[in-house]
PDB file of C-alpha atoms in Angstrom:
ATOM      1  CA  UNK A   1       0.000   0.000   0.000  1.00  0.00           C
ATOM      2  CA  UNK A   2       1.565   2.826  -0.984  1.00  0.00           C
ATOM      3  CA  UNK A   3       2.225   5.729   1.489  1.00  0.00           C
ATOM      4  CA  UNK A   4       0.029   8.087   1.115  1.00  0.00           C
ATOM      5  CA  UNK A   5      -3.747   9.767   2.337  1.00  0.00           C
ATOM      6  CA  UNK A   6      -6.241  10.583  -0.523  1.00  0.00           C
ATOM      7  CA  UNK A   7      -9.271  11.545   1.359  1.00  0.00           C
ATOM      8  CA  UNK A   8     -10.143  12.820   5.024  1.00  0.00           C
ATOM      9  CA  UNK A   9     -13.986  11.883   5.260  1.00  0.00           C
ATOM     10  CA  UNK A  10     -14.764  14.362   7.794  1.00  0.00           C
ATOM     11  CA  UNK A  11     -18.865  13.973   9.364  1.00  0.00           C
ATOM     12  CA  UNK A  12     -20.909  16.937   9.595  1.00  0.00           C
ATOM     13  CA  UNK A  13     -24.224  17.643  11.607  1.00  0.00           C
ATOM     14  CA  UNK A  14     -24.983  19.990   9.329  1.00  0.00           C
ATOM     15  CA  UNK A  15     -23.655  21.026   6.141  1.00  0.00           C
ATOM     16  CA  UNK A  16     -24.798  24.141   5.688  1.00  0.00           C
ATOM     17  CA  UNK A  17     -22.914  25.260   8.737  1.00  0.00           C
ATOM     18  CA  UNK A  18     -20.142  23.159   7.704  1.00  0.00           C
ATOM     19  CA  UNK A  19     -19.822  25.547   4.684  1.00  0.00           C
ATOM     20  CA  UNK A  20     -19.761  28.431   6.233  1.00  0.00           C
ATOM     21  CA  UNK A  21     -17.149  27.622   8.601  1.00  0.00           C
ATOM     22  CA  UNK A  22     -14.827  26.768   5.327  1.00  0.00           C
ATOM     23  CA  UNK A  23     -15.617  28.843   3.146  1.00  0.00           C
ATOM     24  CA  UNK A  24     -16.624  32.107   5.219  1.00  0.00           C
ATOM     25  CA  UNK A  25     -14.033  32.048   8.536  1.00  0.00           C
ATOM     26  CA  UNK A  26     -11.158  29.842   6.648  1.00  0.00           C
ATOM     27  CA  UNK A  27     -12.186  31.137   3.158  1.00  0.00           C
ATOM     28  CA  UNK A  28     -11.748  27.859   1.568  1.00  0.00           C
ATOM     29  CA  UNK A  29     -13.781  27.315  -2.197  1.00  0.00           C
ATOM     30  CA  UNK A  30     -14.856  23.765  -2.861  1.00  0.00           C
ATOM     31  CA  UNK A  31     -13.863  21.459  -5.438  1.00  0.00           C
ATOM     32  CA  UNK A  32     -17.295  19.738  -5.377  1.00  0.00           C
ATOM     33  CA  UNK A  33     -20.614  20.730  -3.396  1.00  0.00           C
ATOM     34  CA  UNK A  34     -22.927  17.732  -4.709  1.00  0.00           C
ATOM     35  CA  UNK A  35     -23.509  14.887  -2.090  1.00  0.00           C
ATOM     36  CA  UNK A  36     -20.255  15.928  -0.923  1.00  0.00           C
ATOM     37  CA  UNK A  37     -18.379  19.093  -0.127  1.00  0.00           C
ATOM     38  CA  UNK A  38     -15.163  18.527  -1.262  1.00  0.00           C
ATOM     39  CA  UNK A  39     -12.066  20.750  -0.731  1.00  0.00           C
ATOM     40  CA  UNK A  40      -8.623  20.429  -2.690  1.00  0.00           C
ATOM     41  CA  UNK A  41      -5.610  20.426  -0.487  1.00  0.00           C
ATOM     42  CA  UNK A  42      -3.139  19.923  -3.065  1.00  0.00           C
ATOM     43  CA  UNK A  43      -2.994  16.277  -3.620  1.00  0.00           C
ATOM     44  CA  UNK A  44      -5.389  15.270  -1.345  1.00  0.00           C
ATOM     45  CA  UNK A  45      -9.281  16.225  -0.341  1.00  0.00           C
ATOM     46  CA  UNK A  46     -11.126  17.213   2.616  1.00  0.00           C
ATOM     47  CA  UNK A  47     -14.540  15.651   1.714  1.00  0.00           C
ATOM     48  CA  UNK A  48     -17.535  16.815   4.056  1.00  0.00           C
ATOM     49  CA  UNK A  49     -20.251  14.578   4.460  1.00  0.00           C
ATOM     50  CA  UNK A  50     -23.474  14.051   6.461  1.00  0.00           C
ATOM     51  CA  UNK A  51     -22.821  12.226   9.665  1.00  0.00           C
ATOM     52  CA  UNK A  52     -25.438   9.150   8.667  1.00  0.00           C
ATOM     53  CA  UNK A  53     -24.114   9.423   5.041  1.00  0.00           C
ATOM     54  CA  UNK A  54     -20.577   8.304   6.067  1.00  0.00           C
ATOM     55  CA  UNK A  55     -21.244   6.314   8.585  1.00  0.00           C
ATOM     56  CA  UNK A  56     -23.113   3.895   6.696  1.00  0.00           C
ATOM     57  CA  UNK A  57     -21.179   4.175   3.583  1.00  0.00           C
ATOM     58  CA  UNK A  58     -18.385   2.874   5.738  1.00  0.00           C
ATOM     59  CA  UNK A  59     -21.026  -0.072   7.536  1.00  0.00           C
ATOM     60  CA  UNK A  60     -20.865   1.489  10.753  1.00  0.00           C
ATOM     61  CA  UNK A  61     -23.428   2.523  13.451  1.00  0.00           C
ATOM     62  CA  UNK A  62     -24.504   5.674  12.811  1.00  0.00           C
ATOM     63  CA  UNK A  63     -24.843   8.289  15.560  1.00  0.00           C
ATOM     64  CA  UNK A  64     -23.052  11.514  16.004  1.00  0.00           C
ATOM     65  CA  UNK A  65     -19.466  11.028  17.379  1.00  0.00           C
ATOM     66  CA  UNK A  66     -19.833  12.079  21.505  1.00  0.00           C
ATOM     67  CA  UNK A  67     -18.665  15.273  22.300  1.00  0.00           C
ATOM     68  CA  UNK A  68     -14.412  16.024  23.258  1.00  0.00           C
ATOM     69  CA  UNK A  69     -12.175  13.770  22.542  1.00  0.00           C
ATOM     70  CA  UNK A  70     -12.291  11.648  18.930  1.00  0.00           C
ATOM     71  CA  UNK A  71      -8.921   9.932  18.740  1.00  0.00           C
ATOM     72  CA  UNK A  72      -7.481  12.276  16.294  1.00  0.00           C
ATOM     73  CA  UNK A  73      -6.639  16.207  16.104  1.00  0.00           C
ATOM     74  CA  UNK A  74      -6.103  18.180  12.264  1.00  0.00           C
ATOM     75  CA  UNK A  75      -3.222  20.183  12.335  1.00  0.00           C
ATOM     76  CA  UNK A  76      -2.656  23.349  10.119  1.00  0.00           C
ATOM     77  CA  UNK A  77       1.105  24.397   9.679  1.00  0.00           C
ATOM     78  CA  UNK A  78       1.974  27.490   9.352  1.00  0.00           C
ATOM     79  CA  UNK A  79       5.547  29.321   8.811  1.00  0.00           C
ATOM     80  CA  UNK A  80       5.891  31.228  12.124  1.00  0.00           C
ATOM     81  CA  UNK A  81       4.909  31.636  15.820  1.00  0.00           C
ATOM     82  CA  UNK A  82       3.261  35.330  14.520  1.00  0.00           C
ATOM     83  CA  UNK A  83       1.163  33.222  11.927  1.00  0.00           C
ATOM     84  CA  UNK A  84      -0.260  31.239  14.682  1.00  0.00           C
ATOM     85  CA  UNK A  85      -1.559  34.039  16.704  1.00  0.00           C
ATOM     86  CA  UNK A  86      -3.194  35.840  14.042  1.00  0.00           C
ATOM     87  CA  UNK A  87      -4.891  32.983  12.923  1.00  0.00           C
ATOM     88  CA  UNK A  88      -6.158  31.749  16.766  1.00  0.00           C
ATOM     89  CA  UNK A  89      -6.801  35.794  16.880  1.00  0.00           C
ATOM     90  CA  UNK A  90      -8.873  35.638  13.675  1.00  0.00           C
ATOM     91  CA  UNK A  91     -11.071  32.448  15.226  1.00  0.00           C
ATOM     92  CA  UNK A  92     -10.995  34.065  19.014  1.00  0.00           C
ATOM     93  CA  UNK A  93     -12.529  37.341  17.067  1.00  0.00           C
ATOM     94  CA  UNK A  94     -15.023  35.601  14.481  1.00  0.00           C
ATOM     95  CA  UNK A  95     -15.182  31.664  14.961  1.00  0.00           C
ATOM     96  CA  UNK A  96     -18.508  32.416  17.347  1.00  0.00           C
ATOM     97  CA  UNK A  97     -20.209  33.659  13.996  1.00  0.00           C
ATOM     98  CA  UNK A  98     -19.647  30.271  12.632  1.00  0.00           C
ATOM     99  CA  UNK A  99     -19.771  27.892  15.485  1.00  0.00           C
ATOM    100  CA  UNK A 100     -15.727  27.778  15.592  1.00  0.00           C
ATOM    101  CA  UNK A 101     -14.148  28.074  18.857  1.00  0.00           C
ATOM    102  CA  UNK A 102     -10.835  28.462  20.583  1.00  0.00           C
ATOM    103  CA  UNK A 103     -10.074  25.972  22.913  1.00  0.00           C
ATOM    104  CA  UNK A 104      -6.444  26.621  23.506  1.00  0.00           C
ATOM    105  CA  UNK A 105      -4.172  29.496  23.277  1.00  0.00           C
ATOM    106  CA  UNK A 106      -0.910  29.411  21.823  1.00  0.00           C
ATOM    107  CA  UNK A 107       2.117  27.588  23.604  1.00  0.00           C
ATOM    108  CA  UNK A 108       5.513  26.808  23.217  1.00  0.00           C
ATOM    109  CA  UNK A 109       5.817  22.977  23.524  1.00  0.00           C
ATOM    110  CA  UNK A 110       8.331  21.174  25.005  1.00  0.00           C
ATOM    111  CA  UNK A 111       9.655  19.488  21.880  1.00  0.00           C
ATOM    112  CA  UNK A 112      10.208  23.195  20.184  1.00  0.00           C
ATOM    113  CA  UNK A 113       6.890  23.811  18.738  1.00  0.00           C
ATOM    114  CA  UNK A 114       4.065  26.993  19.116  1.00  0.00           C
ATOM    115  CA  UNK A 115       0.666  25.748  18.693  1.00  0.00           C
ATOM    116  CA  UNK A 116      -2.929  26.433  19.270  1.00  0.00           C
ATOM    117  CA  UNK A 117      -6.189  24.359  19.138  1.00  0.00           C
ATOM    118  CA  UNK A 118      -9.366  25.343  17.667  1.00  0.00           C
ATOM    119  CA  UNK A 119     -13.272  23.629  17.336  1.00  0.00           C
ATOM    120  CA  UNK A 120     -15.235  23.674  14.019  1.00  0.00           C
ATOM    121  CA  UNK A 121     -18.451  24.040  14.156  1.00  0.00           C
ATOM    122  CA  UNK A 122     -19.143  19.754  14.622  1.00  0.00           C
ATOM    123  CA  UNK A 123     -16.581  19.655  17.816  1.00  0.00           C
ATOM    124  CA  UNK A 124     -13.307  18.979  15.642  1.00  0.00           C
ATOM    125  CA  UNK A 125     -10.394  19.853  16.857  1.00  0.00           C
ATOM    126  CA  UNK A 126      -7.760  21.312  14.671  1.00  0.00           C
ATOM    127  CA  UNK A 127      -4.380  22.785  15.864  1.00  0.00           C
ATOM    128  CA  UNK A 128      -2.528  25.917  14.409  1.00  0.00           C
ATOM    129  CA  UNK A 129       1.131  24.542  14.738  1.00  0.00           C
ATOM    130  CA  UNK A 130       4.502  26.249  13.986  1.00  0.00           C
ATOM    131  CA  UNK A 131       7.144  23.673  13.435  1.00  0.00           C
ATOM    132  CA  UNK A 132      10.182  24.440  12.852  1.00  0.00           C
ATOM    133  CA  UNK A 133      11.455  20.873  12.012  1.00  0.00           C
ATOM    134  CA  UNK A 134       8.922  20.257   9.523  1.00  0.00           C
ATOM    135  CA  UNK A 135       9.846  23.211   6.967  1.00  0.00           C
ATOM    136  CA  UNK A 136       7.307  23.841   4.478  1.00  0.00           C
ATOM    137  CA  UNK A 137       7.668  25.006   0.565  1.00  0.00           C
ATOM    138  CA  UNK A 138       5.875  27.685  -0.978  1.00  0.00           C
ATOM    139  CA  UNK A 139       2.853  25.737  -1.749  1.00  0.00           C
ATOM    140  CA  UNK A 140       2.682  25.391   2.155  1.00  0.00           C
ATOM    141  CA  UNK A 141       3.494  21.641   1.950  1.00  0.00           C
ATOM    142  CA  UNK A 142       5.539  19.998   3.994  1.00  0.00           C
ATOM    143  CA  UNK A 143       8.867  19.003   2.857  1.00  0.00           C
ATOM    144  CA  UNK A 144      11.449  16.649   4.062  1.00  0.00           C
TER     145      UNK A 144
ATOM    146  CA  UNK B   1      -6.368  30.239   6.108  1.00  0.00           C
ATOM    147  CA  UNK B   2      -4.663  28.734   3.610  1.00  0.00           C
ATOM    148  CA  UNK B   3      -6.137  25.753   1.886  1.00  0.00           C
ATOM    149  CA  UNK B   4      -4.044  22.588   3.421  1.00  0.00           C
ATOM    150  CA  UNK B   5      -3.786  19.740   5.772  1.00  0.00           C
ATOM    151  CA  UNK B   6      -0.880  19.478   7.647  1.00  0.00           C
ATOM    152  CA  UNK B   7      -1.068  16.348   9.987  1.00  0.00           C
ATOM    153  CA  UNK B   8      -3.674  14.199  10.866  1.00  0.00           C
ATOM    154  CA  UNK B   9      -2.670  13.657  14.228  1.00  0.00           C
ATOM    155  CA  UNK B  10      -4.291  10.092  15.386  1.00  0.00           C
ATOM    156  CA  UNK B  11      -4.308   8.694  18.273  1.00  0.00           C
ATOM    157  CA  UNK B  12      -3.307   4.660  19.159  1.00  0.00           C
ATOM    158  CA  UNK B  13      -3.870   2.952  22.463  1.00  0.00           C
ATOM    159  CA  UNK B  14      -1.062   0.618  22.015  1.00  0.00           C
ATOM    160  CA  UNK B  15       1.550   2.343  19.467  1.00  0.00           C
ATOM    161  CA  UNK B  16       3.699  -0.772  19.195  1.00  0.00           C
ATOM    162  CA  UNK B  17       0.769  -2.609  17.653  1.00  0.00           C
ATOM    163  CA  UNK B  18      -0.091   0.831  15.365  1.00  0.00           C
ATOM    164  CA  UNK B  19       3.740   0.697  14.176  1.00  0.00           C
ATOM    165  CA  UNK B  20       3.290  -3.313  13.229  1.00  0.00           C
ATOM    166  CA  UNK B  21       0.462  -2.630  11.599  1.00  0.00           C
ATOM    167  CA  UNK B  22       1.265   0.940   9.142  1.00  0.00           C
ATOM    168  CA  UNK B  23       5.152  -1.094   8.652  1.00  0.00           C
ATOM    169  CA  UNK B  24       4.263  -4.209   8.751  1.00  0.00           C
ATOM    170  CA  UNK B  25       0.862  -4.826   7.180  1.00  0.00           C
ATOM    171  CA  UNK B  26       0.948  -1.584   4.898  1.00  0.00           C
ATOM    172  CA  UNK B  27       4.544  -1.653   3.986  1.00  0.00           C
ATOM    173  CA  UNK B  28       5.181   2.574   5.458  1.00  0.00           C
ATOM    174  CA  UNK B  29       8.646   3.916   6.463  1.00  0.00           C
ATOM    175  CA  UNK B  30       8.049   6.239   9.706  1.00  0.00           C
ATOM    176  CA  UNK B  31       9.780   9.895   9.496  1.00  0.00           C
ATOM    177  CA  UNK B  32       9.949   9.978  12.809  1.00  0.00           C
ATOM    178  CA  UNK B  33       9.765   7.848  15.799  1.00  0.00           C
ATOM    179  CA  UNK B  34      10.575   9.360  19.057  1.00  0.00           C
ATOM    180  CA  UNK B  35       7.514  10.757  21.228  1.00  0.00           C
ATOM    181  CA  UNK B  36       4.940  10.107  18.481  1.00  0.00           C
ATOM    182  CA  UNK B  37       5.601   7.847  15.087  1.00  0.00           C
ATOM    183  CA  UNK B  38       5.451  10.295  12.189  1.00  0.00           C
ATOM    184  CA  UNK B  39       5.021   8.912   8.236  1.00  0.00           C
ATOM    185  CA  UNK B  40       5.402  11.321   5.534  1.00  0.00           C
ATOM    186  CA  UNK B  41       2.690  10.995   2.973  1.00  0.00           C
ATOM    187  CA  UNK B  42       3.942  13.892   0.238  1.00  0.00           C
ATOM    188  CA  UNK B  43       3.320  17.480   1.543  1.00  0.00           C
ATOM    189  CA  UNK B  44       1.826  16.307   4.852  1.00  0.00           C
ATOM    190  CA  UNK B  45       2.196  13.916   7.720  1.00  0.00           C
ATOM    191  CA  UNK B  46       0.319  11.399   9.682  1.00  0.00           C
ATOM    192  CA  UNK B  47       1.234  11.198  12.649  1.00  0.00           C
ATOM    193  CA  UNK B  48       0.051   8.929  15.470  1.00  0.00           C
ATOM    194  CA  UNK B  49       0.054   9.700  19.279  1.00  0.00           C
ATOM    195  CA  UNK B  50      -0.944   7.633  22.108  1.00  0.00           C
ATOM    196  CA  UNK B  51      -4.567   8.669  23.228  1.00  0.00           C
ATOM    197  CA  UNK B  52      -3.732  10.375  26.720  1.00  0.00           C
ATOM    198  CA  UNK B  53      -1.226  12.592  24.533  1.00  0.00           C
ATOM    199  CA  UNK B  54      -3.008  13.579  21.977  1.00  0.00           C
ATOM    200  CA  UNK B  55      -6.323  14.440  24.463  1.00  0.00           C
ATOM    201  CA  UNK B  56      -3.985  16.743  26.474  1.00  0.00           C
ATOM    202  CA  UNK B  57      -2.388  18.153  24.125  1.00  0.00           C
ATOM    203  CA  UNK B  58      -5.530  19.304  22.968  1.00  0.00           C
ATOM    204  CA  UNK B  59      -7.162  19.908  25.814  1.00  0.00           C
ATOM    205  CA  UNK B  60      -9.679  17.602  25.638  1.00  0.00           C
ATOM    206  CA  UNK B  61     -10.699  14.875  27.728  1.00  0.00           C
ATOM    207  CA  UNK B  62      -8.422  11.861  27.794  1.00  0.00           C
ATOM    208  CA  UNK B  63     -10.967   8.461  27.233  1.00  0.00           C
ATOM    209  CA  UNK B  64     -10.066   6.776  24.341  1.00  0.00           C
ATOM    210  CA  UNK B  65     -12.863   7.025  22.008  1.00  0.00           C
ATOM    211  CA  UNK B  66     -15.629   4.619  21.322  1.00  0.00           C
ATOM    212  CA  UNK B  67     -16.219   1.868  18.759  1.00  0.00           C
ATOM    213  CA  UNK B  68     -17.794   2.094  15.449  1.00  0.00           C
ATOM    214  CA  UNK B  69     -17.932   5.409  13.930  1.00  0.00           C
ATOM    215  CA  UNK B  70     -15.996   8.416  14.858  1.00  0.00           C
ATOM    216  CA  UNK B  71     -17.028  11.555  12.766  1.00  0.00           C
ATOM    217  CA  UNK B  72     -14.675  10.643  10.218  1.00  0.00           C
ATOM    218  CA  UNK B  73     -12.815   7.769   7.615  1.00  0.00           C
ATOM    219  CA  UNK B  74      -9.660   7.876   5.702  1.00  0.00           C
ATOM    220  CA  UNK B  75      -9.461   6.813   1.748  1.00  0.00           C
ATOM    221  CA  UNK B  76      -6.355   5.129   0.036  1.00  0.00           C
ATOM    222  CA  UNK B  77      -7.326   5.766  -3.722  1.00  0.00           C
ATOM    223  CA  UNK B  78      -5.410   3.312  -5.788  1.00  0.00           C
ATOM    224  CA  UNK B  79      -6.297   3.463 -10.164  1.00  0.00           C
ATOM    225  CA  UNK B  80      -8.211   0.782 -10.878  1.00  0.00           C
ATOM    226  CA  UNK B  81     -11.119  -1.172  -9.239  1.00  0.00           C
ATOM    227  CA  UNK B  82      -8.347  -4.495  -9.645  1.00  0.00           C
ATOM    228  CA  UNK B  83      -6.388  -2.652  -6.992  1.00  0.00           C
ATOM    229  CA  UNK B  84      -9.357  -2.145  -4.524  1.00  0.00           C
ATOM    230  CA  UNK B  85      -9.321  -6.010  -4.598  1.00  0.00           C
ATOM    231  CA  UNK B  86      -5.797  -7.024  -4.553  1.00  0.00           C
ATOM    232  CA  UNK B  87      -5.609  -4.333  -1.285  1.00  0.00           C
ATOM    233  CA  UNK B  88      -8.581  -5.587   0.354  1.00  0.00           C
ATOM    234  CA  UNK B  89      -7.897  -9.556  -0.372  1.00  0.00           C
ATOM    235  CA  UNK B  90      -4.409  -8.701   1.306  1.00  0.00           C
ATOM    236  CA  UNK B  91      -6.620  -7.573   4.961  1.00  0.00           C
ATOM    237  CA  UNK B  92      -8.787 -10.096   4.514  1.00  0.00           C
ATOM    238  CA  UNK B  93      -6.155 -12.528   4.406  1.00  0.00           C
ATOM    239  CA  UNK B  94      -3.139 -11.309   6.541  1.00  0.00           C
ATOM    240  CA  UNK B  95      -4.648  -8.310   8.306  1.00  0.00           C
ATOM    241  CA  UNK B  96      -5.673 -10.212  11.373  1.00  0.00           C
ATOM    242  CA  UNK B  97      -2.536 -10.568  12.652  1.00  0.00           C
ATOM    243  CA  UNK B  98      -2.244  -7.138  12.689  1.00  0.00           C
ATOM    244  CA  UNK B  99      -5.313  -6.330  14.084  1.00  0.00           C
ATOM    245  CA  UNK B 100      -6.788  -5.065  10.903  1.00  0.00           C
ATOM    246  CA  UNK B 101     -10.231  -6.618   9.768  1.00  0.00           C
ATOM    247  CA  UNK B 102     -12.457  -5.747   6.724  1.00  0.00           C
ATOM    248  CA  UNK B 103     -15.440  -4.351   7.688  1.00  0.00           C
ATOM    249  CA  UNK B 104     -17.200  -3.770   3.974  1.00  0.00           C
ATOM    250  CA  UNK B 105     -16.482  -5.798   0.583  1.00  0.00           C
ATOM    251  CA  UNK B 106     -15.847  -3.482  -2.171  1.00  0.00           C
ATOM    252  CA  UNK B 107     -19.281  -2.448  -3.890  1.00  0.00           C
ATOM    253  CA  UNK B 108     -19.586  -0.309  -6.750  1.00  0.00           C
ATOM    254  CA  UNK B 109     -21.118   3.196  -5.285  1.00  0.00           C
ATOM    255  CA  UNK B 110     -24.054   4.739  -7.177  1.00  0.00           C
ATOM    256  CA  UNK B 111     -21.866   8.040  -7.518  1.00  0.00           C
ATOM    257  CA  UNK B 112     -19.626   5.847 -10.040  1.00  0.00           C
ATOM    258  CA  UNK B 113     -16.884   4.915  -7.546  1.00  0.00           C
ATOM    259  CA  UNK B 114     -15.831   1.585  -6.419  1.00  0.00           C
ATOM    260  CA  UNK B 115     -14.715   0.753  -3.012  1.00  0.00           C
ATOM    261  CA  UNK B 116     -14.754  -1.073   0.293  1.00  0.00           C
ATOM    262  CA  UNK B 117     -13.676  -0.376   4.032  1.00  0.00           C
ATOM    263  CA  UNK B 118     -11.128  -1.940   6.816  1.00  0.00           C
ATOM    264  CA  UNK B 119     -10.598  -1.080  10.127  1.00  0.00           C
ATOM    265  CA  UNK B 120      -7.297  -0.263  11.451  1.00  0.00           C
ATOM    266  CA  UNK B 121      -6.089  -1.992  15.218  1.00  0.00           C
ATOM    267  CA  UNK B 122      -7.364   1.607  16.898  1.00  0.00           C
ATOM    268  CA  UNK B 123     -10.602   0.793  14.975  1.00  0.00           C
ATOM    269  CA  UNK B 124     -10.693   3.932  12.394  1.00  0.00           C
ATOM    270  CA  UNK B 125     -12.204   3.262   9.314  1.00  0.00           C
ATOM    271  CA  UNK B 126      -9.794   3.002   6.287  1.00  0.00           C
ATOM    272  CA  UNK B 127     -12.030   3.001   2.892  1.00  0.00           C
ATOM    273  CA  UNK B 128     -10.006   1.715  -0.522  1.00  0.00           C
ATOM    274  CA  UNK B 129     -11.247   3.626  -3.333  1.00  0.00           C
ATOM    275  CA  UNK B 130     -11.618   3.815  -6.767  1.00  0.00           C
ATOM    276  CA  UNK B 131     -12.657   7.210  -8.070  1.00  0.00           C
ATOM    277  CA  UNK B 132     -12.377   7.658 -11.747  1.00  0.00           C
ATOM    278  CA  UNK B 133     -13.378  11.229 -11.283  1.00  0.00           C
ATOM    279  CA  UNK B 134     -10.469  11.447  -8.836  1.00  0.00           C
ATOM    280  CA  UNK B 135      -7.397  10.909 -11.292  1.00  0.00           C
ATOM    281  CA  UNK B 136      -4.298  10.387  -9.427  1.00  0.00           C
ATOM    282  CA  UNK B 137      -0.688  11.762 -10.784  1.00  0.00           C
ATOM    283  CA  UNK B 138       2.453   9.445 -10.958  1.00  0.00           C
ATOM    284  CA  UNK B 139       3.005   9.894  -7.263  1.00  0.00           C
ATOM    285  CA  UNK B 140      -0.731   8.958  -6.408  1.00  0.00           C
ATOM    286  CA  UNK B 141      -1.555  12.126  -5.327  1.00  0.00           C
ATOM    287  CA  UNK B 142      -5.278  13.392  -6.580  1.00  0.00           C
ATOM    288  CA  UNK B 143      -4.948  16.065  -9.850  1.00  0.00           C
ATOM    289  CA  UNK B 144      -7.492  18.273 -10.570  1.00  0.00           C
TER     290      UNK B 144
END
């Protein structure tokens, strides 16, 4: 299998919502709004889906996910410690307009990092992460 | 915000059995192995972080979360429906001794695609895909 992510299938309560919280706070444009939301990450897609939509495309039970923890975070990169406070400021100013919310200010970690953590609007969490091991190109990719 | 993924930051409850199964089963090379297990997937990283970890770090509560579905699944587009099979028959076959099980048989989706779903030893749901309207380039990352 060869080592790489296509899609990240991401459940939604409520799509409309969902949308605005991409494309109006992050100002994201989709690559695909029927059935699916889909958003082009160079290489890869964020697909947003209905909640019972993916779960039982997948076979699985098909409630909401509980509130807090999920067993996985989305991290957003970004190219200095003063990129990560002006985007936590951005969602500590505006995120309540579109259900996003800050959940953690900035820190410097222990292994060298400065990172934040965000909500969306369905309770993901997503992390606003300087790194300066993990160097990124122009495109904003990661490179190694 | 600019329109990326950096890492999808997952969480394990037992990261010796995550590591046999993404190097063992899957065939991956880790980028990085101390603290968390980090595996370069072109432009972005997954990286995988023992439940209590990853919860703190994001300040969230620190259960590991619950079976079945989780808000979200992860796709592994390969280029022909063939290759759904050959990846699937491989779980099917050797995956339990990694903890991996399949969870769907590959169907043919009424959107056009074909594809079928697995479950990882932390229980996420992997789906292999076929998605002619996906192309992938050389590297298998998605074109548009």
């Amino acid at each position: 299998m060869e080592q790489r992510l296509s899609v990240f299938c991401l459940g939604t309560g409520d799509m409309a919502r969902a949308r605005r919280f991409y494309e109006g706070l992050l100002g994201w444009t989709p690559q695909q709004t029927e059935g699916i939301t889909a958003y082009y990450l160079g290489g890869m897609m964020l697909a947003i889906a209905e909640h019972g939509e993916l779960a039982a495309d997948a076979a699985l039970g098909a409630q909401a996910p509980a509130a807090g923890y999920r067993g996985f975070t989305l991290a957003h990169n970004v190219a200095s410690e003063e990129e990560v406070d002006a985007l936590l400021t951005l969602v500590e100013k505006e995120g309540s307009t579109y259900g996003a919310q800050l959940v953690k200010k900035a820190t410097r970690a222990p292994w060298g990092g400065y990172s934040g953590y965000f909500t969306d609007p369905d309770g993901n969490a997503w992390e606003v992460c300087f790194n300066p091991f993990w160097p990124l190109d122009e495109a904003g990719r990661i490179k190694i």
